[in-house]
PDB file of C-alpha atoms in Angstrom:
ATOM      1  CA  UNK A 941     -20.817 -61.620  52.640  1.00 60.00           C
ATOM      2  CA  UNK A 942     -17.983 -63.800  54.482  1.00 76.00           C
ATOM      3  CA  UNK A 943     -16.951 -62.601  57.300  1.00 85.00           C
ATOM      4  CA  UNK A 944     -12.781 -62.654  58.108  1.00 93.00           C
ATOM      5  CA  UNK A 945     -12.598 -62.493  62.302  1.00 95.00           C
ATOM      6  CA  UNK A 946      -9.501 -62.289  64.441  1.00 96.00           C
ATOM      7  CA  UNK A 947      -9.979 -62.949  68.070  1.00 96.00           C
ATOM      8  CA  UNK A 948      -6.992 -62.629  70.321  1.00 95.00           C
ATOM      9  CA  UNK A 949      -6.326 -62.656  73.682  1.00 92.00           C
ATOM     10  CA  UNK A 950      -3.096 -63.071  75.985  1.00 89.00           C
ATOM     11  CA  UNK A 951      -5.398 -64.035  78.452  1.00 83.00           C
ATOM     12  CA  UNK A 952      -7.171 -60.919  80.360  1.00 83.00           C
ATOM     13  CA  UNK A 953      -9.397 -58.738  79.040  1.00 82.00           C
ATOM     14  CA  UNK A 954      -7.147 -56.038  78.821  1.00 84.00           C
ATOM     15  CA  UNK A 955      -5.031 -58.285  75.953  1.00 88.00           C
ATOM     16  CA  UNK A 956      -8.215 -59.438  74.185  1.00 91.00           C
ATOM     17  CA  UNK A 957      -9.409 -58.221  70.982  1.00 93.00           C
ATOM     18  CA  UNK A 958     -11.878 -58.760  68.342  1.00 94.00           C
ATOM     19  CA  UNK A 959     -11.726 -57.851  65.046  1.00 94.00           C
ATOM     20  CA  UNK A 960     -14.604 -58.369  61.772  1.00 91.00           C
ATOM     21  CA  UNK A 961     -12.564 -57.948  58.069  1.00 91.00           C
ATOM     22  CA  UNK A 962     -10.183 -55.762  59.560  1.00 90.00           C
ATOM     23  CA  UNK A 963     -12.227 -53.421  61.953  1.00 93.00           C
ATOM     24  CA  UNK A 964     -12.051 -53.740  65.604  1.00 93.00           C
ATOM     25  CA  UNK A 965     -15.668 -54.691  66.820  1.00 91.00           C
ATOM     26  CA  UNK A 966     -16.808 -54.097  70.715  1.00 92.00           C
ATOM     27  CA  UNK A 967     -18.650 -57.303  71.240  1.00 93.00           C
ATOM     28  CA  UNK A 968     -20.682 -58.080  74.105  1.00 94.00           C
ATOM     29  CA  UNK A 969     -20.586 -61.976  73.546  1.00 95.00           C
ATOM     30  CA  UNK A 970     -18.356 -64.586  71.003  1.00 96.00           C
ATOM     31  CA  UNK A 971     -20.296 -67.599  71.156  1.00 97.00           C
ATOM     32  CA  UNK A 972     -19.186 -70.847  69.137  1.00 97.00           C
ATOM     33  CA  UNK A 973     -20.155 -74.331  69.647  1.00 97.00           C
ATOM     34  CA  UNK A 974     -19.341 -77.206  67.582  1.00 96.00           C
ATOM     35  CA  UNK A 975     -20.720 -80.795  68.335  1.00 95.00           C
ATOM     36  CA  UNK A 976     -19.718 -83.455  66.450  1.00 93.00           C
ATOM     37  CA  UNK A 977     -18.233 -87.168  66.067  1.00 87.00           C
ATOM     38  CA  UNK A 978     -20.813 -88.757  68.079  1.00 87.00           C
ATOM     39  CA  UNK A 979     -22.996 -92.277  67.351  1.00 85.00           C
ATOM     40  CA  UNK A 980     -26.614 -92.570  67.831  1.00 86.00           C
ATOM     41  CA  UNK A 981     -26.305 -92.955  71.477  1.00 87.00           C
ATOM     42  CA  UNK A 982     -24.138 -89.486  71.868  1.00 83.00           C
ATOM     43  CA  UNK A 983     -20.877 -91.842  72.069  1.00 84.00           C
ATOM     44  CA  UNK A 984     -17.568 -90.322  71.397  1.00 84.00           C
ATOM     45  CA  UNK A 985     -16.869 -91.675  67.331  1.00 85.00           C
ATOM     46  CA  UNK A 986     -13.628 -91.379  65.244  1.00 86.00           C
ATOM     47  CA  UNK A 987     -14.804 -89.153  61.620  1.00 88.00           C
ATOM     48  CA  UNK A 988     -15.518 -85.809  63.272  1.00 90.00           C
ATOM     49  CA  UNK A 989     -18.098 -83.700  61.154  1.00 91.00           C
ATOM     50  CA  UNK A 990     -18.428 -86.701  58.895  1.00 90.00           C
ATOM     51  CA  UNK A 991     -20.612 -88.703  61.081  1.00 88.00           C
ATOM     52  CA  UNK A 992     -22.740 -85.254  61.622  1.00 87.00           C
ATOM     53  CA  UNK A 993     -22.504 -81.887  63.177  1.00 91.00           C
ATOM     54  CA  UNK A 994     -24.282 -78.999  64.978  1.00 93.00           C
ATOM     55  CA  UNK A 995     -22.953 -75.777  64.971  1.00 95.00           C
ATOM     56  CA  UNK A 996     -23.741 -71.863  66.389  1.00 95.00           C
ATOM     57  CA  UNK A 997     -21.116 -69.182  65.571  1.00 95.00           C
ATOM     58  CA  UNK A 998     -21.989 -66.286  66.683  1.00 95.00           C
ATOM     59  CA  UNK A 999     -21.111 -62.808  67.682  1.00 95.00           C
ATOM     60  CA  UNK A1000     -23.506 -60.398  70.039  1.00 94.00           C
ATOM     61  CA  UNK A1001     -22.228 -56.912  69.379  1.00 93.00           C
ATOM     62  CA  UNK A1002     -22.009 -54.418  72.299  1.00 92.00           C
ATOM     63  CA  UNK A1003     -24.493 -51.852  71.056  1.00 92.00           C
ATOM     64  CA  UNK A1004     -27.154 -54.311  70.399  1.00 92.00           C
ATOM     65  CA  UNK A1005     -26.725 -57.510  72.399  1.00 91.00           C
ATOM     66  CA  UNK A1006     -30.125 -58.659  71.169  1.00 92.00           C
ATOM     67  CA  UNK A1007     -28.912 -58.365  67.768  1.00 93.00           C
ATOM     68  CA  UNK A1008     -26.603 -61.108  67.136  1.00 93.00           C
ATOM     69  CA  UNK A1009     -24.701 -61.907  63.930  1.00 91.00           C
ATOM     70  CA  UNK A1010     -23.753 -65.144  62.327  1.00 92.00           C
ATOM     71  CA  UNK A1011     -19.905 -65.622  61.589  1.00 92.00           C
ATOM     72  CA  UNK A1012     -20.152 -68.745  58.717  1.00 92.00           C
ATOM     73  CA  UNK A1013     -19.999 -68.294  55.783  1.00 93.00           C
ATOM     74  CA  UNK A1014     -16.520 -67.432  56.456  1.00 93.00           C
ATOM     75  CA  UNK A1015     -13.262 -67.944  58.845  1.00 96.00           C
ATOM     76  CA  UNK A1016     -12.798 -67.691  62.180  1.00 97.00           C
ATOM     77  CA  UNK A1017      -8.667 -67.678  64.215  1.00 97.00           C
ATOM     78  CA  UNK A1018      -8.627 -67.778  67.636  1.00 97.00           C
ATOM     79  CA  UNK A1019      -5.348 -67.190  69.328  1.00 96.00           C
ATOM     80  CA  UNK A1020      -5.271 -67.665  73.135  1.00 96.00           C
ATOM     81  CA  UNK A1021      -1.979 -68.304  74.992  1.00 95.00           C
ATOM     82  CA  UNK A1022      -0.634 -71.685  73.563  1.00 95.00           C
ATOM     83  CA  UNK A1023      -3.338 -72.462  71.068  1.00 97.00           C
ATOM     84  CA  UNK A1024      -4.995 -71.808  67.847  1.00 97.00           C
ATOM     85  CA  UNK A1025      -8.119 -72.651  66.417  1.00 98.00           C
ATOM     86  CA  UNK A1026      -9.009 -71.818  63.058  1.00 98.00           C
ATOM     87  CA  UNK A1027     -12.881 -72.460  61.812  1.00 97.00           C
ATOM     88  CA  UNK A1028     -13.475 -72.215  58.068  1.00 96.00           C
ATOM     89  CA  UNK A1029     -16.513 -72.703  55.870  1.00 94.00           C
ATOM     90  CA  UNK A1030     -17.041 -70.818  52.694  1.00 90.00           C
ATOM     91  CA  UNK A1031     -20.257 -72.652  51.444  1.00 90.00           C
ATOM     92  CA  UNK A1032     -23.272 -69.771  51.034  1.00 87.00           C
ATOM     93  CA  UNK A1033     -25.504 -72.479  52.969  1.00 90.00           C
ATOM     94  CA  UNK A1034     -22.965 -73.279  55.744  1.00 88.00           C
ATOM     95  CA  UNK A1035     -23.433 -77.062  54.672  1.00 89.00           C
ATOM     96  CA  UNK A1036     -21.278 -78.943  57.122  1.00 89.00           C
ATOM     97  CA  UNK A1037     -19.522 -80.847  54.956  1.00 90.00           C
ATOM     98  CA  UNK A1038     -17.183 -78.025  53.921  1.00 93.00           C
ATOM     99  CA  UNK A1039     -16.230 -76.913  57.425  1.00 95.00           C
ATOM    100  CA  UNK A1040     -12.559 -77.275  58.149  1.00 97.00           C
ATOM    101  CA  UNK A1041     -11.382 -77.109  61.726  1.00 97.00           C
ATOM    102  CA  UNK A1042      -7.667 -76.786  63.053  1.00 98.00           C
ATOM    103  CA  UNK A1043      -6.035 -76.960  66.235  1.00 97.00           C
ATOM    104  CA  UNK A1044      -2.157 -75.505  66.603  1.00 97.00           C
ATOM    105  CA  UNK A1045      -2.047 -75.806  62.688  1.00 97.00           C
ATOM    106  CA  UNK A1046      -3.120 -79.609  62.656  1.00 97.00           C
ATOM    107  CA  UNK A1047      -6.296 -80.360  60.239  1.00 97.00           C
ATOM    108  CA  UNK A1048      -8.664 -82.118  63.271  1.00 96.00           C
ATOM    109  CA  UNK A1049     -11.767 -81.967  61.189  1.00 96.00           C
ATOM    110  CA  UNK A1050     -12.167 -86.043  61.158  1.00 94.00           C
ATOM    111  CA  UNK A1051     -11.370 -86.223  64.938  1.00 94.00           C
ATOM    112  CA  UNK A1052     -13.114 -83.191  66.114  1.00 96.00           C
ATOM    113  CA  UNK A1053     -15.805 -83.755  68.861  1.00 95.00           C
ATOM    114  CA  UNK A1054     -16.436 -80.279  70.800  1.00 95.00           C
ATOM    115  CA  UNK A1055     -15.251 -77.218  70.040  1.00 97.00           C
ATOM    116  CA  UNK A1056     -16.622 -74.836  72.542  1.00 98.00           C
ATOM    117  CA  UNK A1057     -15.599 -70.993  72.742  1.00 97.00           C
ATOM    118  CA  UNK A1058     -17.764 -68.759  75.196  1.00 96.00           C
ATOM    119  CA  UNK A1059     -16.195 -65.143  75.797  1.00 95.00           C
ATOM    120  CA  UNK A1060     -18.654 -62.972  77.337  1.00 94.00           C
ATOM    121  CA  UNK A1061     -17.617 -59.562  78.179  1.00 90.00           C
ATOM    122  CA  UNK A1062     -21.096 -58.316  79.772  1.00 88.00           C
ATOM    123  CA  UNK A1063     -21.108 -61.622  82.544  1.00 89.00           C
ATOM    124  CA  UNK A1064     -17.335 -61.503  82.644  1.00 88.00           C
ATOM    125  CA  UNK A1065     -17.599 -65.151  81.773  1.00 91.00           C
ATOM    126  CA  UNK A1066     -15.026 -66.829  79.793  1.00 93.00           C
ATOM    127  CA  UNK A1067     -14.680 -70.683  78.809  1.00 95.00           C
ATOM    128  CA  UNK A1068     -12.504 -72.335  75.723  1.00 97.00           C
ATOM    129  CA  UNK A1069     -11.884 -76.455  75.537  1.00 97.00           C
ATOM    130  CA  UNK A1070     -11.441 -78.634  72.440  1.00 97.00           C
ATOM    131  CA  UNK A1071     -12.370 -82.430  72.171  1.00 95.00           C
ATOM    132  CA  UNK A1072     -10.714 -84.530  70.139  1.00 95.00           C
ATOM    133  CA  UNK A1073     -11.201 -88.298  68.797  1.00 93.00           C
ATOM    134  CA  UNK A1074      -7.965 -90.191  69.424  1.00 86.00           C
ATOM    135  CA  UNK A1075      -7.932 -94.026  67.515  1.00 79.00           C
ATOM    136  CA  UNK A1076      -4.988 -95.807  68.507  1.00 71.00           C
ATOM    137  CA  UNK A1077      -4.111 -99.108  66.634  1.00 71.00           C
ATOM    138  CA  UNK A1078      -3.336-101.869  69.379  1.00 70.00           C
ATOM    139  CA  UNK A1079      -4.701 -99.383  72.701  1.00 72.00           C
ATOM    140  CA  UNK A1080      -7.904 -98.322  73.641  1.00 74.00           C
ATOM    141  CA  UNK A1081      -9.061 -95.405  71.561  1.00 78.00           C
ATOM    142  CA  UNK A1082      -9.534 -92.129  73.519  1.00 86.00           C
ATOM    143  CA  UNK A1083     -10.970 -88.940  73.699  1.00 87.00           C
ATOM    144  CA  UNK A1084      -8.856 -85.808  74.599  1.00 89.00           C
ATOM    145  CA  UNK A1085     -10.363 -82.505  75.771  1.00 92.00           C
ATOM    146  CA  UNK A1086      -8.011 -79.267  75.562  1.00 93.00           C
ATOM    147  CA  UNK A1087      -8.766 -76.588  78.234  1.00 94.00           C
ATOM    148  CA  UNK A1088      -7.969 -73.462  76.546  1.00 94.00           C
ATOM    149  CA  UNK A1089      -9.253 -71.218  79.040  1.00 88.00           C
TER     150      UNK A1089
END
């Protein structure tokens, strides 16, 4: 089954929702981390998922925290107050190669480094960034981190 998710949030937990192929879902933790574009020495590299990627998507549901489920295959949109991230990969075996990442509409798959989204209702912890691979032509290249939250 793919799973369809919605999370939204205008920033307190009072705004923040969480919804799983159109049904609102209590959920104790969302939990995704993506780590990719690095070289063999953990160095910042331009080609995102293409030059490998780890990934846990994840959602610990109130009733049963200790019973977490897996959101890939499927899609993921985050909406938080001035961004979006959407996460999408339909393959039955995850394979990385046919995740698709977006930030604010903009396809960042090839220069995506970290995407890391921790809300977690039960320790009242929340944390959002996203790093991305900037090559620049004649300047230094750089690497830009997004603070979400």
């Amino acid at each position: 089954m793919r799973n369809e998710i919605l999370f939204s949030t205008g920033g307190d937990w009072d705004s923040t929702s969480l919804m799983s192929n159109g049904y609102a879902i209590e959920a104790a933790q969302l939990y995704i981390e993506l780590r990719a574009g690095r070289d063999d020495w953990g160095d910042e590299v331009q080609g995102g998922i293409w030059e490998g990627a780890d990934l846990t998507a994840m959602i610990r549901p109130a009733e049963d925290p200790m019973a977490p489920f897996d959101i890939f295959p499927g899609r993921i949109s985050m909406e938080f107050p001035g961004y979006t991230i959407v996460m999408e990969n339909q393959h039955p075996m995850v394979d990385m190669h046919h995740l698709r990442v977006w930030l604010n509409g903009e396809d960042i798959t090839d220069r995506v480094v970290d995407v890391v989204v921790d809300i977690n209702a039960v320790d009242s912890f929340v944390q959002a960034y996203v790093t991305v691979y900037k090559s620049r032509f004649l300047l230094r290249d750089e690497v830009i981190t997004h603070t979400i939250i």
